[in-house]
Amino acid sequence: MKTILIVISPNGESKVETQGFSGSECRQASRFLKSALGTKRTETLTSEFYGLQSQTQTENQQEN
């Protein structure tokens, strides 16, 4: 299941977390929220993001 979680702390800081997306799909899915919430201060990419990239790189290496 694909989920976008928005956490707003008492001091007004917000955090957008995507779950169930693979690769850069998470950035595309949450882009509208990030632009609505303001300037991004940090970005932490999960293993789901790197998992697809790693698999794609391995497939490309095997094809060459």
Short mmCIF file of N, CA, C and O in Angstrom, two decimals:
data_model
loop_
_atom_site.label_atom_id
_atom_site.label_comp_id
_atom_site.label_asym_id
_atom_site.label_seq_id
_atom_site.Cartn_x
_atom_site.Cartn_y
_atom_site.Cartn_z
N MET A 1 0.84 -1.17 0.00
CA MET A 1 0.00 0.00 0.00
C MET A 1 0.89 1.24 0.00
O MET A 1 1.82 1.34 0.78
N LYS A 2 0.57 2.18 -0.86
CA LYS A 2 1.33 3.42 -0.93
C LYS A 2 0.69 4.45 -0.01
O LYS A 2 -0.51 4.68 -0.06
N THR A 3 1.52 5.05 0.85
CA THR A 3 1.04 5.99 1.85
C THR A 3 1.96 7.20 1.90
O THR A 3 3.17 7.08 1.80
N ILE A 4 1.36 8.38 2.07
CA ILE A 4 2.12 9.59 2.33
C ILE A 4 1.71 10.08 3.71
O ILE A 4 0.54 10.37 3.95
N LEU A 5 2.67 10.13 4.62
CA LEU A 5 2.43 10.52 6.00
C LEU A 5 2.97 11.94 6.21
O LEU A 5 4.11 12.22 5.86
N ILE A 6 2.14 12.81 6.79
CA ILE A 6 2.55 14.18 7.08
C ILE A 6 2.50 14.37 8.59
O ILE A 6 1.45 14.17 9.20
N VAL A 7 3.63 14.73 9.18
CA VAL A 7 3.71 14.95 10.62
C VAL A 7 4.05 16.42 10.84
O VAL A 7 5.02 16.92 10.29
N ILE A 8 3.21 17.10 11.63
CA ILE A 8 3.46 18.51 11.96
C ILE A 8 3.70 18.60 13.46
O ILE A 8 2.86 18.22 14.26
N SER A 9 4.88 19.08 13.82
CA SER A 9 5.25 19.16 15.23
C SER A 9 4.64 20.40 15.87
O SER A 9 4.19 21.33 15.17
N PRO A 10 4.60 20.47 17.19
CA PRO A 10 4.03 21.63 17.89
C PRO A 10 4.72 22.95 17.54
O PRO A 10 4.12 24.02 17.59
N ASN A 11 5.99 22.88 17.14
CA ASN A 11 6.70 24.12 16.77
C ASN A 11 6.49 24.50 15.30
O ASN A 11 7.08 25.46 14.81
N GLY A 12 5.66 23.75 14.58
CA GLY A 12 5.31 24.10 13.21
C GLY A 12 6.13 23.42 12.13
O GLY A 12 5.84 23.58 10.95
N GLU A 13 7.17 22.70 12.51
CA GLU A 13 7.96 21.99 11.51
C GLU A 13 7.16 20.81 10.99
O GLU A 13 6.41 20.18 11.71
N SER A 14 7.33 20.53 9.72
CA SER A 14 6.58 19.43 9.11
C SER A 14 7.54 18.40 8.53
O SER A 14 8.68 18.71 8.19
N LYS A 15 7.04 17.18 8.44
CA LYS A 15 7.83 16.07 7.90
C LYS A 15 6.91 15.28 6.97
O LYS A 15 5.79 14.95 7.33
N VAL A 16 7.40 15.03 5.77
CA VAL A 16 6.66 14.23 4.80
C VAL A 16 7.39 12.91 4.65
O VAL A 16 8.58 12.88 4.36
N GLU A 17 6.68 11.81 4.86
CA GLU A 17 7.29 10.49 4.75
C GLU A 17 6.44 9.63 3.82
O GLU A 17 5.23 9.54 3.98
N THR A 18 7.08 9.03 2.85
CA THR A 18 6.36 8.16 1.92
C THR A 18 6.66 6.71 2.27
O THR A 18 7.76 6.38 2.71
N GLN A 19 5.68 5.86 2.07
CA GLN A 19 5.85 4.43 2.34
C GLN A 19 5.23 3.65 1.20
O GLN A 19 4.17 4.01 0.68
N GLY A 20 5.89 2.59 0.79
CA GLY A 20 5.36 1.72 -0.26
C GLY A 20 5.74 2.13 -1.67
O GLY A 20 5.34 1.48 -2.63
N PHE A 21 6.49 3.21 -1.83
CA PHE A 21 6.94 3.64 -3.14
C PHE A 21 8.33 3.06 -3.39
O PHE A 21 9.06 2.73 -2.47
N SER A 22 8.70 2.95 -4.64
CA SER A 22 10.04 2.46 -4.94
C SER A 22 10.76 3.46 -5.84
O SER A 22 10.15 4.11 -6.69
N GLY A 23 12.05 3.60 -5.60
CA GLY A 23 12.86 4.52 -6.39
C GLY A 23 12.38 5.97 -6.27
O GLY A 23 11.85 6.37 -5.25
N SER A 24 12.58 6.73 -7.33
CA SER A 24 12.23 8.15 -7.31
C SER A 24 10.73 8.40 -7.38
O SER A 24 10.29 9.55 -7.35
N GLU A 25 9.93 7.34 -7.46
CA GLU A 25 8.48 7.47 -7.47
C GLU A 25 7.98 8.23 -6.23
O GLU A 25 7.02 8.98 -6.31
N CYS A 26 8.66 8.08 -5.11
CA CYS A 26 8.26 8.75 -3.87
C CYS A 26 8.39 10.27 -3.99
O CYS A 26 7.56 11.01 -3.49
N ARG A 27 9.43 10.72 -4.68
CA ARG A 27 9.61 12.17 -4.86
C ARG A 27 8.50 12.74 -5.73
O ARG A 27 7.99 13.82 -5.47
N GLN A 28 8.13 12.03 -6.76
CA GLN A 28 7.07 12.49 -7.65
C GLN A 28 5.73 12.54 -6.91
O GLN A 28 4.96 13.48 -7.06
N ALA A 29 5.46 11.53 -6.11
CA ALA A 29 4.19 11.44 -5.39
C ALA A 29 4.03 12.53 -4.34
O ALA A 29 2.93 13.00 -4.10
N SER A 30 5.11 12.94 -3.71
CA SER A 30 5.03 13.91 -2.62
C SER A 30 5.42 15.32 -3.04
O SER A 30 5.41 16.23 -2.21
N ARG A 31 5.73 15.52 -4.30
CA ARG A 31 6.19 16.84 -4.77
C ARG A 31 5.18 17.95 -4.45
O ARG A 31 5.56 19.02 -3.97
N PHE A 32 3.91 17.70 -4.65
CA PHE A 32 2.91 18.75 -4.41
C PHE A 32 2.87 19.15 -2.94
O PHE A 32 2.65 20.31 -2.60
N LEU A 33 3.08 18.21 -2.04
CA LEU A 33 3.08 18.53 -0.61
C LEU A 33 4.32 19.33 -0.22
O LEU A 33 4.24 20.29 0.54
N LYS A 34 5.45 18.93 -0.74
CA LYS A 34 6.69 19.63 -0.40
C LYS A 34 6.65 21.08 -0.88
O LYS A 34 7.08 21.98 -0.19
N SER A 35 6.09 21.30 -2.06
CA SER A 35 6.02 22.68 -2.54
C SER A 35 4.98 23.48 -1.75
O SER A 35 5.14 24.67 -1.54
N ALA A 36 3.91 22.85 -1.29
CA ALA A 36 2.89 23.54 -0.51
C ALA A 36 3.37 23.87 0.90
O ALA A 36 2.98 24.88 1.48
N LEU A 37 4.24 23.02 1.45
CA LEU A 37 4.68 23.19 2.84
C LEU A 37 5.86 24.15 2.98
O LEU A 37 6.17 24.59 4.07
N GLY A 38 6.55 24.45 1.89
CA GLY A 38 7.66 25.40 1.98
C GLY A 38 8.99 24.79 1.64
O GLY A 38 9.08 23.74 1.02
N THR A 39 10.04 25.45 2.05
CA THR A 39 11.41 25.07 1.73
C THR A 39 11.82 23.80 2.44
O THR A 39 11.59 23.65 3.64
N LYS A 40 12.45 22.90 1.69
CA LYS A 40 12.94 21.64 2.26
C LYS A 40 14.25 21.90 2.99
O LYS A 40 15.16 22.51 2.46
N ARG A 41 14.33 21.44 4.24
CA ARG A 41 15.57 21.63 5.01
C ARG A 41 16.46 20.41 4.92
O ARG A 41 17.67 20.54 4.82
N THR A 42 15.89 19.23 4.97
CA THR A 42 16.67 18.00 4.86
C THR A 42 15.87 16.96 4.08
O THR A 42 14.65 17.07 3.96
N GLU A 43 16.57 15.98 3.60
CA GLU A 43 15.92 14.86 2.92
C GLU A 43 16.65 13.58 3.32
O GLU A 43 17.87 13.50 3.20
N THR A 44 15.91 12.61 3.80
CA THR A 44 16.47 11.31 4.16
C THR A 44 15.81 10.26 3.27
O THR A 44 14.60 10.09 3.30
N LEU A 45 16.61 9.61 2.47
CA LEU A 45 16.08 8.60 1.55
C LEU A 45 16.10 7.23 2.23
O LEU A 45 17.04 6.89 2.93
N THR A 46 15.04 6.46 2.02
CA THR A 46 14.92 5.16 2.67
C THR A 46 15.53 4.05 1.81
O THR A 46 15.91 4.28 0.66
N SER A 47 15.54 2.86 2.35
CA SER A 47 16.06 1.71 1.61
C SER A 47 15.21 1.39 0.39
O SER A 47 15.70 0.86 -0.59
N GLU A 48 13.92 1.73 0.44
CA GLU A 48 13.04 1.52 -0.71
C GLU A 48 13.52 2.34 -1.91
O GLU A 48 13.45 1.90 -3.04
N PHE A 49 14.01 3.54 -1.66
CA PHE A 49 14.52 4.39 -2.73
C PHE A 49 15.75 3.74 -3.36
O PHE A 49 15.87 3.62 -4.57
N TYR A 50 16.67 3.30 -2.54
CA TYR A 50 17.91 2.72 -3.05
C TYR A 50 17.72 1.30 -3.56
O TYR A 50 18.48 0.85 -4.41
N GLY A 51 16.73 0.59 -3.08
CA GLY A 51 16.50 -0.78 -3.50
C GLY A 51 16.25 -0.90 -4.97
O GLY A 51 16.85 -1.73 -5.66
N LEU A 52 15.42 -0.06 -5.52
CA LEU A 52 15.11 -0.12 -6.95
C LEU A 52 16.31 0.33 -7.77
O LEU A 52 16.61 -0.26 -8.79
N GLN A 53 17.02 1.38 -7.32
CA GLN A 53 18.18 1.84 -8.07
C GLN A 53 19.23 0.75 -8.14
O GLN A 53 19.84 0.53 -9.17
N SER A 54 19.47 0.07 -7.03
CA SER A 54 20.45 -1.00 -6.99
C SER A 54 20.06 -2.12 -7.94
O SER A 54 20.88 -2.64 -8.68
N GLN A 55 18.80 -2.48 -7.94
CA GLN A 55 18.32 -3.55 -8.81
C GLN A 55 18.46 -3.13 -10.27
O GLN A 55 18.90 -3.92 -11.10
N THR A 56 18.14 -1.89 -10.62
CA THR A 56 18.26 -1.40 -11.98
C THR A 56 19.71 -1.39 -12.43
O THR A 56 20.03 -1.78 -13.54
N GLN A 57 20.63 -0.95 -11.55
CA GLN A 57 22.04 -0.93 -11.91
C GLN A 57 22.54 -2.35 -12.16
O GLN A 57 23.30 -2.59 -13.09
N THR A 58 22.12 -3.30 -11.35
CA THR A 58 22.54 -4.69 -11.52
C THR A 58 22.03 -5.22 -12.85
O THR A 58 22.77 -5.87 -13.59
N GLU A 59 20.79 -4.93 -13.20
CA GLU A 59 20.23 -5.39 -14.46
C GLU A 59 20.97 -4.78 -15.64
O GLU A 59 21.24 -5.45 -16.62
N ASN A 60 21.30 -3.48 -15.55
CA ASN A 60 22.04 -2.82 -16.62
C ASN A 60 23.42 -3.43 -16.80
O ASN A 60 23.90 -3.60 -17.91
N GLN A 61 24.09 -3.76 -15.69
CA GLN A 61 25.42 -4.35 -15.76
C GLN A 61 25.36 -5.74 -16.39
O GLN A 61 26.25 -6.14 -17.13
N GLN A 62 24.30 -6.49 -16.11
CA GLN A 62 24.18 -7.83 -16.67
C GLN A 62 23.89 -7.78 -18.17
O GLN A 62 24.29 -8.67 -18.91
N GLU A 63 23.22 -6.73 -18.63
CA GLU A 63 22.90 -6.61 -20.05
C GLU A 63 24.13 -6.24 -20.86
O GLU A 63 24.24 -6.58 -22.02
N ASN A 64 25.08 -5.51 -20.26
CA ASN A 64 26.28 -5.05 -21.00
C ASN A 64 27.35 -6.08 -21.05
O ASN A 64 27.74 -6.96 -20.82
#
